[in-house]
Amino acid sequence: MDSTVYSHVKVLWDYMHMNMPLQKADCIVGFGCYNEEIATRAAELYHAGWAPKILFSGGLGRNTQQMWTRSEAERFADIALAQGVPQADILIENRSTNTGENILFTKEMLAGTGVNRIIGIHKPFMERRLYAAMKVYWPEMDCIVTSPQEDIETYIRLSEAQGIDEKRVIEILAGDFQRIDVYAKKGYQIPQPIPDSAWAAFHALAALGYTAELIG
């Protein structure tokens, strides 16, 4: 990656992480997308004893509907099973097509089960958006937000192995950053403070042509 592009990506990458400390929870929720490392992170936390159950949420969304025919949740469940998570401890929600639906349908599935705290796992630069959306769609749930523990280079390398090239990764990252602002104005997420440095990095990437995932 060009060093100038990298510097802008790093600013957004760091801002979009929440870096929340883990706490014991009642359920791990792996939110669907193309990043199969989410399933690996869920299995890792399960085996470490952070929660006794995993729920994978995701049908096919704006990126994966062009890539896969099986749901994100089912693919993630297969990965967790291969990593030793018992099938009895895996729940699947395979109807949702976006983050809001992920949350609402997960909320429906866990209603009445006594779950009071979840560990929500999404791709690294979705941590802040997931946190902000949870505060709108499921404010009463105590949610610890985390992601696969990867640096930018590793994330891009793994994405390329899954068919998402570097340019596309940066376009998706820029689009997810923009949605922190746009979706808050639409009421889909709570507003988040956005530093001038993040806005500057976003506009620089847009000027360099990373616009395919931007709204408007």
mmCIF file with all atom_site columns, C-alpha atoms in Angstrom:
data_model
loop_
_atom_site.group_PDB
_atom_site.id
_atom_site.type_symbol
_atom_site.label_atom_id
_atom_site.label_alt_id
_atom_site.label_comp_id
_atom_site.label_asym_id
_atom_site.label_entity_id
_atom_site.label_seq_id
_atom_site.pdbx_PDB_ins_code
_atom_site.Cartn_x
_atom_site.Cartn_y
_atom_site.Cartn_z
_atom_site.occupancy
_atom_site.B_iso_or_equiv
_atom_site.pdbx_formal_charge
_atom_site.auth_seq_id
_atom_site.auth_comp_id
_atom_site.auth_asym_id
_atom_site.auth_atom_id
_atom_site.pdbx_PDB_model_num
ATOM 1   C CA . MET A 1 1   ? 0.000   0.000   0.000  1.00 0.00 ? 1   MET A CA 1
ATOM 2   C CA . ASP A 1 2   ? 1.225   3.495   -0.836 1.00 0.00 ? 2   ASP A CA 1
ATOM 3   C CA . SER A 1 3   ? 2.543   5.167   2.325  1.00 0.00 ? 3   SER A CA 1
ATOM 4   C CA . THR A 1 4   ? 0.250   8.184   1.934  1.00 0.00 ? 4   THR A CA 1
ATOM 5   C CA . VAL A 1 5   ? -2.819  5.968   1.553  1.00 0.00 ? 5   VAL A CA 1
ATOM 6   C CA . TYR A 1 6   ? -1.681  3.886   4.512  1.00 0.00 ? 6   TYR A CA 1
ATOM 7   C CA . SER A 1 7   ? -1.397  6.955   6.741  1.00 0.00 ? 7   SER A CA 1
ATOM 8   C CA . HIS A 1 8   ? -5.000  7.932   5.984  1.00 0.00 ? 8   HIS A CA 1
ATOM 9   C CA . VAL A 1 9   ? -6.294  4.379   6.433  1.00 0.00 ? 9   VAL A CA 1
ATOM 10  C CA . LYS A 1 10  ? -4.469  4.070   9.772  1.00 0.00 ? 10  LYS A CA 1
ATOM 11  C CA . VAL A 1 11  ? -6.176  7.196   11.121 1.00 0.00 ? 11  VAL A CA 1
ATOM 12  C CA . LEU A 1 12  ? -9.631  5.787   10.313 1.00 0.00 ? 12  LEU A CA 1
ATOM 13  C CA . TRP A 1 13  ? -8.675  2.280   11.462 1.00 0.00 ? 13  TRP A CA 1
ATOM 14  C CA . ASP A 1 14  ? -7.603  3.562   14.873 1.00 0.00 ? 14  ASP A CA 1
ATOM 15  C CA . TYR A 1 15  ? -10.642 5.808   15.283 1.00 0.00 ? 15  TYR A CA 1
ATOM 16  C CA . MET A 1 16  ? -13.125 3.070   14.402 1.00 0.00 ? 16  MET A CA 1
ATOM 17  C CA . HIS A 1 17  ? -11.771 0.696   17.068 1.00 0.00 ? 17  HIS A CA 1
ATOM 18  C CA . MET A 1 18  ? -13.381 0.932   20.528 1.00 0.00 ? 18  MET A CA 1
ATOM 19  C CA . ASN A 1 19  ? -10.667 -1.080  22.349 1.00 0.00 ? 19  ASN A CA 1
ATOM 20  C CA . MET A 1 20  ? -13.125 -2.182  25.035 1.00 0.00 ? 20  MET A CA 1
ATOM 21  C CA . PRO A 1 21  ? -11.766 -4.567  27.697 1.00 0.00 ? 21  PRO A CA 1
ATOM 22  C CA . LEU A 1 22  ? -13.378 -8.001  27.684 1.00 0.00 ? 22  LEU A CA 1
ATOM 23  C CA . GLN A 1 23  ? -15.750 -9.037  30.459 1.00 0.00 ? 23  GLN A CA 1
ATOM 24  C CA . LYS A 1 24  ? -17.451 -12.365 31.132 1.00 0.00 ? 24  LYS A CA 1
ATOM 25  C CA . ALA A 1 25  ? -20.748 -12.528 29.237 1.00 0.00 ? 25  ALA A CA 1
ATOM 26  C CA . ASP A 1 26  ? -23.758 -14.763 28.697 1.00 0.00 ? 26  ASP A CA 1
ATOM 27  C CA . CYS A 1 27  ? -23.356 -15.062 24.914 1.00 0.00 ? 27  CYS A CA 1
ATOM 28  C CA . ILE A 1 28  ? -20.887 -14.202 22.168 1.00 0.00 ? 28  ILE A CA 1
ATOM 29  C CA . VAL A 1 29  ? -22.539 -12.716 19.075 1.00 0.00 ? 29  VAL A CA 1
ATOM 30  C CA . GLY A 1 30  ? -20.616 -12.900 15.802 1.00 0.00 ? 30  GLY A CA 1
ATOM 31  C CA . PHE A 1 31  ? -22.035 -10.310 13.417 1.00 0.00 ? 31  PHE A CA 1
ATOM 32  C CA . GLY A 1 32  ? -22.037 -11.406 9.801  1.00 0.00 ? 32  GLY A CA 1
ATOM 33  C CA . CYS A 1 33  ? -20.016 -9.944  6.940  1.00 0.00 ? 33  CYS A CA 1
ATOM 34  C CA . TYR A 1 34  ? -17.345 -11.261 4.578  1.00 0.00 ? 34  TYR A CA 1
ATOM 35  C CA . ASN A 1 35  ? -14.661 -11.422 7.303  1.00 0.00 ? 35  ASN A CA 1
ATOM 36  C CA . GLU A 1 36  ? -14.568 -15.064 8.373  1.00 0.00 ? 36  GLU A CA 1
ATOM 37  C CA . GLU A 1 37  ? -12.027 -14.220 11.075 1.00 0.00 ? 37  GLU A CA 1
ATOM 38  C CA . ILE A 1 38  ? -15.039 -13.100 13.120 1.00 0.00 ? 38  ILE A CA 1
ATOM 39  C CA . ALA A 1 39  ? -15.938 -16.772 13.532 1.00 0.00 ? 39  ALA A CA 1
ATOM 40  C CA . THR A 1 40  ? -12.384 -17.620 14.559 1.00 0.00 ? 40  THR A CA 1
ATOM 41  C CA . ARG A 1 41  ? -12.425 -14.824 17.158 1.00 0.00 ? 41  ARG A CA 1
ATOM 42  C CA . ALA A 1 42  ? -15.757 -16.113 18.488 1.00 0.00 ? 42  ALA A CA 1
ATOM 43  C CA . ALA A 1 43  ? -14.361 -19.633 18.858 1.00 0.00 ? 43  ALA A CA 1
ATOM 44  C CA . GLU A 1 44  ? -11.249 -18.261 20.547 1.00 0.00 ? 44  GLU A CA 1
ATOM 45  C CA . LEU A 1 45  ? -13.288 -16.357 23.133 1.00 0.00 ? 45  LEU A CA 1
ATOM 46  C CA . TYR A 1 46  ? -15.605 -19.318 23.696 1.00 0.00 ? 46  TYR A CA 1
ATOM 47  C CA . HIS A 1 47  ? -12.698 -21.655 24.395 1.00 0.00 ? 47  HIS A CA 1
ATOM 48  C CA . ALA A 1 48  ? -11.157 -19.045 26.710 1.00 0.00 ? 48  ALA A CA 1
ATOM 49  C CA . GLY A 1 49  ? -14.334 -19.126 28.780 1.00 0.00 ? 49  GLY A CA 1
ATOM 50  C CA . TRP A 1 50  ? -15.633 -15.625 28.141 1.00 0.00 ? 50  TRP A CA 1
ATOM 51  C CA . ALA A 1 51  ? -19.175 -16.909 27.396 1.00 0.00 ? 51  ALA A CA 1
ATOM 52  C CA . PRO A 1 52  ? -20.886 -20.326 27.215 1.00 0.00 ? 52  PRO A CA 1
ATOM 53  C CA . LYS A 1 53  ? -22.777 -19.792 23.949 1.00 0.00 ? 53  LYS A CA 1
ATOM 54  C CA . ILE A 1 54  ? -22.179 -18.291 20.485 1.00 0.00 ? 54  ILE A CA 1
ATOM 55  C CA . LEU A 1 55  ? -24.846 -16.798 18.253 1.00 0.00 ? 55  LEU A CA 1
ATOM 56  C CA . PHE A 1 56  ? -23.904 -16.067 14.641 1.00 0.00 ? 56  PHE A CA 1
ATOM 57  C CA . SER A 1 57  ? -26.094 -13.475 12.942 1.00 0.00 ? 57  SER A CA 1
ATOM 58  C CA . GLY A 1 58  ? -26.219 -12.817 9.208  1.00 0.00 ? 58  GLY A CA 1
ATOM 59  C CA . GLY A 1 59  ? -28.001 -13.772 6.035  1.00 0.00 ? 59  GLY A CA 1
ATOM 60  C CA . LEU A 1 60  ? -26.454 -12.200 2.948  1.00 0.00 ? 60  LEU A CA 1
ATOM 61  C CA . GLY A 1 61  ? -25.606 -8.477  2.989  1.00 0.00 ? 61  GLY A CA 1
ATOM 62  C CA . ARG A 1 62  ? -24.502 -5.809  0.518  1.00 0.00 ? 62  ARG A CA 1
ATOM 63  C CA . ASN A 1 63  ? -21.066 -7.375  0.080  1.00 0.00 ? 63  ASN A CA 1
ATOM 64  C CA . THR A 1 64  ? -21.629 -11.098 0.643  1.00 0.00 ? 64  THR A CA 1
ATOM 65  C CA . GLN A 1 65  ? -24.697 -11.419 -1.583 1.00 0.00 ? 65  GLN A CA 1
ATOM 66  C CA . GLN A 1 66  ? -22.279 -11.071 -4.504 1.00 0.00 ? 66  GLN A CA 1
ATOM 67  C CA . MET A 1 67  ? -19.863 -13.634 -3.065 1.00 0.00 ? 67  MET A CA 1
ATOM 68  C CA . TRP A 1 68  ? -21.776 -16.466 -1.398 1.00 0.00 ? 68  TRP A CA 1
ATOM 69  C CA . THR A 1 69  ? -24.993 -18.480 -1.643 1.00 0.00 ? 69  THR A CA 1
ATOM 70  C CA . ARG A 1 70  ? -25.008 -19.756 1.959  1.00 0.00 ? 70  ARG A CA 1
ATOM 71  C CA . SER A 1 71  ? -25.688 -17.336 4.779  1.00 0.00 ? 71  SER A CA 1
ATOM 72  C CA . GLU A 1 72  ? -22.915 -15.599 6.677  1.00 0.00 ? 72  GLU A CA 1
ATOM 73  C CA . ALA A 1 73  ? -24.149 -17.174 9.920  1.00 0.00 ? 73  ALA A CA 1
ATOM 74  C CA . GLU A 1 74  ? -24.034 -20.708 8.538  1.00 0.00 ? 74  GLU A CA 1
ATOM 75  C CA . ARG A 1 75  ? -20.535 -20.225 7.143  1.00 0.00 ? 75  ARG A CA 1
ATOM 76  C CA . PHE A 1 76  ? -19.362 -18.806 10.457 1.00 0.00 ? 76  PHE A CA 1
ATOM 77  C CA . ALA A 1 77  ? -20.937 -21.706 12.353 1.00 0.00 ? 77  ALA A CA 1
ATOM 78  C CA . ASP A 1 78  ? -19.041 -24.199 10.192 1.00 0.00 ? 78  ASP A CA 1
ATOM 79  C CA . ILE A 1 79  ? -15.774 -22.449 11.046 1.00 0.00 ? 79  ILE A CA 1
ATOM 80  C CA . ALA A 1 80  ? -16.533 -22.503 14.773 1.00 0.00 ? 80  ALA A CA 1
ATOM 81  C CA . LEU A 1 81  ? -17.500 -26.187 14.611 1.00 0.00 ? 81  LEU A CA 1
ATOM 82  C CA . ALA A 1 82  ? -14.214 -26.957 12.865 1.00 0.00 ? 82  ALA A CA 1
ATOM 83  C CA . GLN A 1 83  ? -12.436 -25.198 15.711 1.00 0.00 ? 83  GLN A CA 1
ATOM 84  C CA . GLY A 1 84  ? -14.042 -27.389 18.331 1.00 0.00 ? 84  GLY A CA 1
ATOM 85  C CA . VAL A 1 85  ? -17.087 -25.424 19.462 1.00 0.00 ? 85  VAL A CA 1
ATOM 86  C CA . PRO A 1 86  ? -19.910 -27.925 20.186 1.00 0.00 ? 86  PRO A CA 1
ATOM 87  C CA . GLN A 1 87  ? -22.925 -27.594 17.906 1.00 0.00 ? 87  GLN A CA 1
ATOM 88  C CA . ALA A 1 88  ? -25.176 -27.459 20.983 1.00 0.00 ? 88  ALA A CA 1
ATOM 89  C CA . ASP A 1 89  ? -23.518 -24.173 21.975 1.00 0.00 ? 89  ASP A CA 1
ATOM 90  C CA . ILE A 1 90  ? -24.045 -22.448 18.600 1.00 0.00 ? 90  ILE A CA 1
ATOM 91  C CA . LEU A 1 91  ? -27.176 -20.516 17.633 1.00 0.00 ? 91  LEU A CA 1
ATOM 92  C CA . ILE A 1 92  ? -27.830 -19.260 14.091 1.00 0.00 ? 92  ILE A CA 1
ATOM 93  C CA . GLU A 1 93  ? -29.792 -16.223 12.919 1.00 0.00 ? 93  GLU A CA 1
ATOM 94  C CA . ASN A 1 94  ? -29.664 -16.264 9.110  1.00 0.00 ? 94  ASN A CA 1
ATOM 95  C CA . ARG A 1 95  ? -32.290 -13.713 7.978  1.00 0.00 ? 95  ARG A CA 1
ATOM 96  C CA . SER A 1 96  ? -30.599 -10.362 8.573  1.00 0.00 ? 96  SER A CA 1
ATOM 97  C CA . THR A 1 97  ? -29.118 -8.285  5.740  1.00 0.00 ? 97  THR A CA 1
ATOM 98  C CA . ASN A 1 98  ? -27.634 -5.319  7.645  1.00 0.00 ? 98  ASN A CA 1
ATOM 99  C CA . THR A 1 99  ? -26.384 -4.358  11.099 1.00 0.00 ? 99  THR A CA 1
ATOM 100 C CA . GLY A 1 100 ? -29.743 -3.071  12.326 1.00 0.00 ? 100 GLY A CA 1
ATOM 101 C CA . GLU A 1 101 ? -31.420 -6.347  11.405 1.00 0.00 ? 101 GLU A CA 1
ATOM 102 C CA . ASN A 1 102 ? -28.511 -8.305  12.917 1.00 0.00 ? 102 ASN A CA 1
ATOM 103 C CA . ILE A 1 103 ? -29.217 -6.626  16.239 1.00 0.00 ? 103 ILE A CA 1
ATOM 104 C CA . LEU A 1 104 ? -33.015 -6.786  16.116 1.00 0.00 ? 104 LEU A CA 1
ATOM 105 C CA . PHE A 1 105 ? -33.194 -10.437 15.044 1.00 0.00 ? 105 PHE A CA 1
ATOM 106 C CA . THR A 1 106 ? -30.559 -11.409 17.627 1.00 0.00 ? 106 THR A CA 1
ATOM 107 C CA . LYS A 1 107 ? -32.580 -9.555  20.252 1.00 0.00 ? 107 LYS A CA 1
ATOM 108 C CA . GLU A 1 108 ? -35.650 -11.590 19.245 1.00 0.00 ? 108 GLU A CA 1
ATOM 109 C CA . MET A 1 109 ? -33.761 -14.890 19.462 1.00 0.00 ? 109 MET A CA 1
ATOM 110 C CA . LEU A 1 110 ? -32.325 -14.142 22.891 1.00 0.00 ? 110 LEU A CA 1
ATOM 111 C CA . ALA A 1 111 ? -35.518 -12.715 24.390 1.00 0.00 ? 111 ALA A CA 1
ATOM 112 C CA . GLY A 1 112 ? -36.457 -14.528 27.580 1.00 0.00 ? 112 GLY A CA 1
ATOM 113 C CA . THR A 1 113 ? -33.201 -16.488 27.783 1.00 0.00 ? 113 THR A CA 1
ATOM 114 C CA . GLY A 1 114 ? -31.706 -14.517 30.668 1.00 0.00 ? 114 GLY A CA 1
ATOM 115 C CA . VAL A 1 115 ? -28.899 -13.064 28.566 1.00 0.00 ? 115 VAL A CA 1
ATOM 116 C CA . ASN A 1 116 ? -27.862 -9.769  30.167 1.00 0.00 ? 116 ASN A CA 1
ATOM 117 C CA . ARG A 1 117 ? -24.447 -9.208  28.605 1.00 0.00 ? 117 ARG A CA 1
ATOM 118 C CA . ILE A 1 118 ? -23.082 -10.111 25.192 1.00 0.00 ? 118 ILE A CA 1
ATOM 119 C CA . ILE A 1 119 ? -19.697 -9.876  23.548 1.00 0.00 ? 119 ILE A CA 1
ATOM 120 C CA . GLY A 1 120 ? -20.351 -8.521  20.052 1.00 0.00 ? 120 GLY A CA 1
ATOM 121 C CA . ILE A 1 121 ? -17.741 -9.321  17.404 1.00 0.00 ? 121 ILE A CA 1
ATOM 122 C CA . HIS A 1 122 ? -17.519 -7.513  14.089 1.00 0.00 ? 122 HIS A CA 1
ATOM 123 C CA . LYS A 1 123 ? -14.756 -6.682  11.640 1.00 0.00 ? 123 LYS A CA 1
ATOM 124 C CA . PRO A 1 124 ? -12.104 -4.359  13.102 1.00 0.00 ? 124 PRO A CA 1
ATOM 125 C CA . PHE A 1 125 ? -13.347 -1.101  11.580 1.00 0.00 ? 125 PHE A CA 1
ATOM 126 C CA . MET A 1 126 ? -16.977 -1.859  12.492 1.00 0.00 ? 126 MET A CA 1
ATOM 127 C CA . GLU A 1 127 ? -16.457 -1.766  16.253 1.00 0.00 ? 127 GLU A CA 1
ATOM 128 C CA . ARG A 1 128 ? -17.599 1.853   16.659 1.00 0.00 ? 128 ARG A CA 1
ATOM 129 C CA . ARG A 1 129 ? -20.562 1.464   14.304 1.00 0.00 ? 129 ARG A CA 1
ATOM 130 C CA . LEU A 1 130 ? -21.699 -1.680  16.132 1.00 0.00 ? 130 LEU A CA 1
ATOM 131 C CA . TYR A 1 131 ? -21.453 0.103   19.485 1.00 0.00 ? 131 TYR A CA 1
ATOM 132 C CA . ALA A 1 132 ? -23.427 3.094   18.177 1.00 0.00 ? 132 ALA A CA 1
ATOM 133 C CA . ALA A 1 133 ? -26.109 0.908   16.572 1.00 0.00 ? 133 ALA A CA 1
ATOM 134 C CA . MET A 1 134 ? -26.536 -1.229  19.710 1.00 0.00 ? 134 MET A CA 1
ATOM 135 C CA . LYS A 1 135 ? -27.339 1.939   21.674 1.00 0.00 ? 135 LYS A CA 1
ATOM 136 C CA . VAL A 1 136 ? -30.294 2.565   19.341 1.00 0.00 ? 136 VAL A CA 1
ATOM 137 C CA . TYR A 1 137 ? -31.646 -0.913  18.616 1.00 0.00 ? 137 TYR A CA 1
ATOM 138 C CA . TRP A 1 138 ? -30.881 -2.685  21.912 1.00 0.00 ? 138 TRP A CA 1
ATOM 139 C CA . PRO A 1 139 ? -29.935 -0.039  24.487 1.00 0.00 ? 139 PRO A CA 1
ATOM 140 C CA . GLU A 1 140 ? -30.804 -2.198  27.491 1.00 0.00 ? 140 GLU A CA 1
ATOM 141 C CA . MET A 1 141 ? -28.249 -4.872  26.545 1.00 0.00 ? 141 MET A CA 1
ATOM 142 C CA . ASP A 1 142 ? -24.786 -4.633  28.065 1.00 0.00 ? 142 ASP A CA 1
ATOM 143 C CA . CYS A 1 143 ? -22.565 -5.165  25.007 1.00 0.00 ? 143 CYS A CA 1
ATOM 144 C CA . ILE A 1 144 ? -18.788 -5.503  24.973 1.00 0.00 ? 144 ILE A CA 1
ATOM 145 C CA . VAL A 1 145 ? -17.580 -4.792  21.445 1.00 0.00 ? 145 VAL A CA 1
ATOM 146 C CA . THR A 1 146 ? -14.512 -6.500  20.021 1.00 0.00 ? 146 THR A CA 1
ATOM 147 C CA . SER A 1 147 ? -13.093 -7.772  16.718 1.00 0.00 ? 147 SER A CA 1
ATOM 148 C CA . PRO A 1 148 ? -10.411 -10.084 15.299 1.00 0.00 ? 148 PRO A CA 1
ATOM 149 C CA . GLN A 1 149 ? -7.094  -8.917  16.724 1.00 0.00 ? 149 GLN A CA 1
ATOM 150 C CA . GLU A 1 150 ? -5.425  -7.976  13.439 1.00 0.00 ? 150 GLU A CA 1
ATOM 151 C CA . ASP A 1 151 ? -3.332  -5.111  12.126 1.00 0.00 ? 151 ASP A CA 1
ATOM 152 C CA . ILE A 1 152 ? -4.152  -3.454  8.812  1.00 0.00 ? 152 ILE A CA 1
ATOM 153 C CA . GLU A 1 153 ? -1.692  -5.512  6.800  1.00 0.00 ? 153 GLU A CA 1
ATOM 154 C CA . THR A 1 154 ? -2.996  -8.814  8.166  1.00 0.00 ? 154 THR A CA 1
ATOM 155 C CA . TYR A 1 155 ? -6.589  -7.754  7.653  1.00 0.00 ? 155 TYR A CA 1
ATOM 156 C CA . ILE A 1 156 ? -5.965  -6.878  4.008  1.00 0.00 ? 156 ILE A CA 1
ATOM 157 C CA . ARG A 1 157 ? -4.023  -10.101 3.390  1.00 0.00 ? 157 ARG A CA 1
ATOM 158 C CA . LEU A 1 158 ? -6.841  -12.223 4.838  1.00 0.00 ? 158 LEU A CA 1
ATOM 159 C CA . SER A 1 159 ? -9.463  -10.224 2.929  1.00 0.00 ? 159 SER A CA 1
ATOM 160 C CA . GLU A 1 160 ? -7.595  -10.829 -0.312 1.00 0.00 ? 160 GLU A CA 1
ATOM 161 C CA . ALA A 1 161 ? -7.634  -14.559 0.429  1.00 0.00 ? 161 ALA A CA 1
ATOM 162 C CA . GLN A 1 162 ? -11.430 -14.259 0.677  1.00 0.00 ? 162 GLN A CA 1
ATOM 163 C CA . GLY A 1 163 ? -11.711 -12.403 -2.648 1.00 0.00 ? 163 GLY A CA 1
ATOM 164 C CA . ILE A 1 164 ? -11.722 -8.768  -1.422 1.00 0.00 ? 164 ILE A CA 1
ATOM 165 C CA . ASP A 1 165 ? -8.760  -6.845  -2.857 1.00 0.00 ? 165 ASP A CA 1
ATOM 166 C CA . GLU A 1 166 ? -6.917  -3.992  -1.145 1.00 0.00 ? 166 GLU A CA 1
ATOM 167 C CA . LYS A 1 167 ? -8.746  -1.213  -2.987 1.00 0.00 ? 167 LYS A CA 1
ATOM 168 C CA . ARG A 1 168 ? -12.096 -2.748  -2.094 1.00 0.00 ? 168 ARG A CA 1
ATOM 169 C CA . VAL A 1 169 ? -11.112 -3.066  1.569  1.00 0.00 ? 169 VAL A CA 1
ATOM 170 C CA . ILE A 1 170 ? -10.240 0.625   1.710  1.00 0.00 ? 170 ILE A CA 1
ATOM 171 C CA . GLU A 1 171 ? -13.479 1.546   -0.070 1.00 0.00 ? 171 GLU A CA 1
ATOM 172 C CA . ILE A 1 172 ? -15.496 -0.458  2.473  1.00 0.00 ? 172 ILE A CA 1
ATOM 173 C CA . LEU A 1 173 ? -13.582 1.114   5.373  1.00 0.00 ? 173 LEU A CA 1
ATOM 174 C CA . ALA A 1 174 ? -14.236 4.613   4.013  1.00 0.00 ? 174 ALA A CA 1
ATOM 175 C CA . GLY A 1 175 ? -17.916 3.770   3.532  1.00 0.00 ? 175 GLY A CA 1
ATOM 176 C CA . ASP A 1 176 ? -18.234 2.443   7.076  1.00 0.00 ? 176 ASP A CA 1
ATOM 177 C CA . PHE A 1 177 ? -16.596 5.585   8.433  1.00 0.00 ? 177 PHE A CA 1
ATOM 178 C CA . GLN A 1 178 ? -19.006 7.826   6.508  1.00 0.00 ? 178 GLN A CA 1
ATOM 179 C CA . ARG A 1 179 ? -21.951 5.834   7.878  1.00 0.00 ? 179 ARG A CA 1
ATOM 180 C CA . ILE A 1 180 ? -20.953 6.751   11.443 1.00 0.00 ? 180 ILE A CA 1
ATOM 181 C CA . ASP A 1 181 ? -22.039 10.289  10.571 1.00 0.00 ? 181 ASP A CA 1
ATOM 182 C CA . VAL A 1 182 ? -24.806 9.615   8.034  1.00 0.00 ? 182 VAL A CA 1
ATOM 183 C CA . TYR A 1 183 ? -26.572 6.888   10.012 1.00 0.00 ? 183 TYR A CA 1
ATOM 184 C CA . ALA A 1 184 ? -26.492 8.922   13.218 1.00 0.00 ? 184 ALA A CA 1
ATOM 185 C CA . LYS A 1 185 ? -28.329 11.702  11.379 1.00 0.00 ? 185 LYS A CA 1
ATOM 186 C CA . LYS A 1 186 ? -30.907 9.131   10.204 1.00 0.00 ? 186 LYS A CA 1
ATOM 187 C CA . GLY A 1 187 ? -31.375 7.793   13.730 1.00 0.00 ? 187 GLY A CA 1
ATOM 188 C CA . TYR A 1 188 ? -29.834 4.381   13.032 1.00 0.00 ? 188 TYR A CA 1
ATOM 189 C CA . GLN A 1 189 ? -26.918 4.971   15.427 1.00 0.00 ? 189 GLN A CA 1
ATOM 190 C CA . ILE A 1 190 ? -26.177 7.306   18.304 1.00 0.00 ? 190 ILE A CA 1
ATOM 191 C CA . PRO A 1 191 ? -23.945 10.251  17.326 1.00 0.00 ? 191 PRO A CA 1
ATOM 192 C CA . GLN A 1 192 ? -20.223 9.737   17.815 1.00 0.00 ? 192 GLN A CA 1
ATOM 193 C CA . PRO A 1 193 ? -17.595 12.463  18.184 1.00 0.00 ? 193 PRO A CA 1
ATOM 194 C CA . ILE A 1 194 ? -15.491 12.484  15.022 1.00 0.00 ? 194 ILE A CA 1
ATOM 195 C CA . PRO A 1 195 ? -12.105 14.225  15.274 1.00 0.00 ? 195 PRO A CA 1
ATOM 196 C CA . ASP A 1 196 ? -10.933 16.576  12.540 1.00 0.00 ? 196 ASP A CA 1
ATOM 197 C CA . SER A 1 197 ? -8.034  14.221  11.798 1.00 0.00 ? 197 SER A CA 1
ATOM 198 C CA . ALA A 1 198 ? -10.492 11.432  10.898 1.00 0.00 ? 198 ALA A CA 1
ATOM 199 C CA . TRP A 1 199 ? -12.508 13.697  8.630  1.00 0.00 ? 199 TRP A CA 1
ATOM 200 C CA . ALA A 1 200 ? -9.305  14.850  6.928  1.00 0.00 ? 200 ALA A CA 1
ATOM 201 C CA . ALA A 1 201 ? -8.223  11.248  6.335  1.00 0.00 ? 201 ALA A CA 1
ATOM 202 C CA . PHE A 1 202 ? -11.656 10.356  4.953  1.00 0.00 ? 202 PHE A CA 1
ATOM 203 C CA . HIS A 1 203 ? -11.724 13.288  2.514  1.00 0.00 ? 203 HIS A CA 1
ATOM 204 C CA . ALA A 1 204 ? -8.173  12.484  1.409  1.00 0.00 ? 204 ALA A CA 1
ATOM 205 C CA . LEU A 1 205 ? -9.146  8.891   0.585  1.00 0.00 ? 205 LEU A CA 1
ATOM 206 C CA . ALA A 1 206 ? -12.247 10.075  -1.260 1.00 0.00 ? 206 ALA A CA 1
ATOM 207 C CA . ALA A 1 207 ? -10.091 12.471  -3.310 1.00 0.00 ? 207 ALA A CA 1
ATOM 208 C CA . LEU A 1 208 ? -7.843  9.541   -4.202 1.00 0.00 ? 208 LEU A CA 1
ATOM 209 C CA . GLY A 1 209 ? -10.827 7.648   -5.628 1.00 0.00 ? 209 GLY A CA 1
ATOM 210 C CA . TYR A 1 210 ? -11.875 5.356   -2.777 1.00 0.00 ? 210 TYR A CA 1
ATOM 211 C CA . THR A 1 211 ? -15.542 6.217   -3.247 1.00 0.00 ? 211 THR A CA 1
ATOM 212 C CA . ALA A 1 212 ? -17.349 3.043   -4.370 1.00 0.00 ? 212 ALA A CA 1
ATOM 213 C CA . GLU A 1 213 ? -18.973 2.433   -0.967 1.00 0.00 ? 213 GLU A CA 1
ATOM 214 C CA . LEU A 1 214 ? -19.840 6.048   -0.150 1.00 0.00 ? 214 LEU A CA 1
ATOM 215 C CA . ILE A 1 215 ? -23.417 7.214   0.252  1.00 0.00 ? 215 ILE A CA 1
ATOM 216 C CA . GLY A 1 216 ? -24.599 10.039  -2.000 1.00 0.00 ? 216 GLY A CA 1
#
